[in-house]
C-alpha angles and dihedrals in degrees: 000000000000122000127214138198109232124208126188114205115193115220122224118260140061113306092234089057094046095054109184091346095080092116136031112209125216125191126193127186110254090218091062103034138042123213090257091050093057094043090051089061088073110068125194111235130181117235132172133224126195122227126165090353092303127110119228123191123227132177119229125173118243121208111235101174119122105171095062125032093003091167087069095052109138095014113143126226135194095221138005120211126189105215098186136242119322134186113249092254091056101039117100121239103355108198 
């Protein structure tokens, strides 16, 4: 049975507005990726928001993976959580 690393990436927005889309889930085959490999696909970037004519920095995580979930390349997330390694029958959304 194959095993997969599972990542939860929290979308920006208030949870009540996101509905069931609070998290995007990413799975990576354990045989091809280490934990550090999958975590390195989410890069911290510095962005700025303006409030009351002042700029405030914040740090989102930007997805930089191309082999899996390439349609989400460059998408920014509020938080990245490593959920661990799951058997294929327990991992969400295997590509």
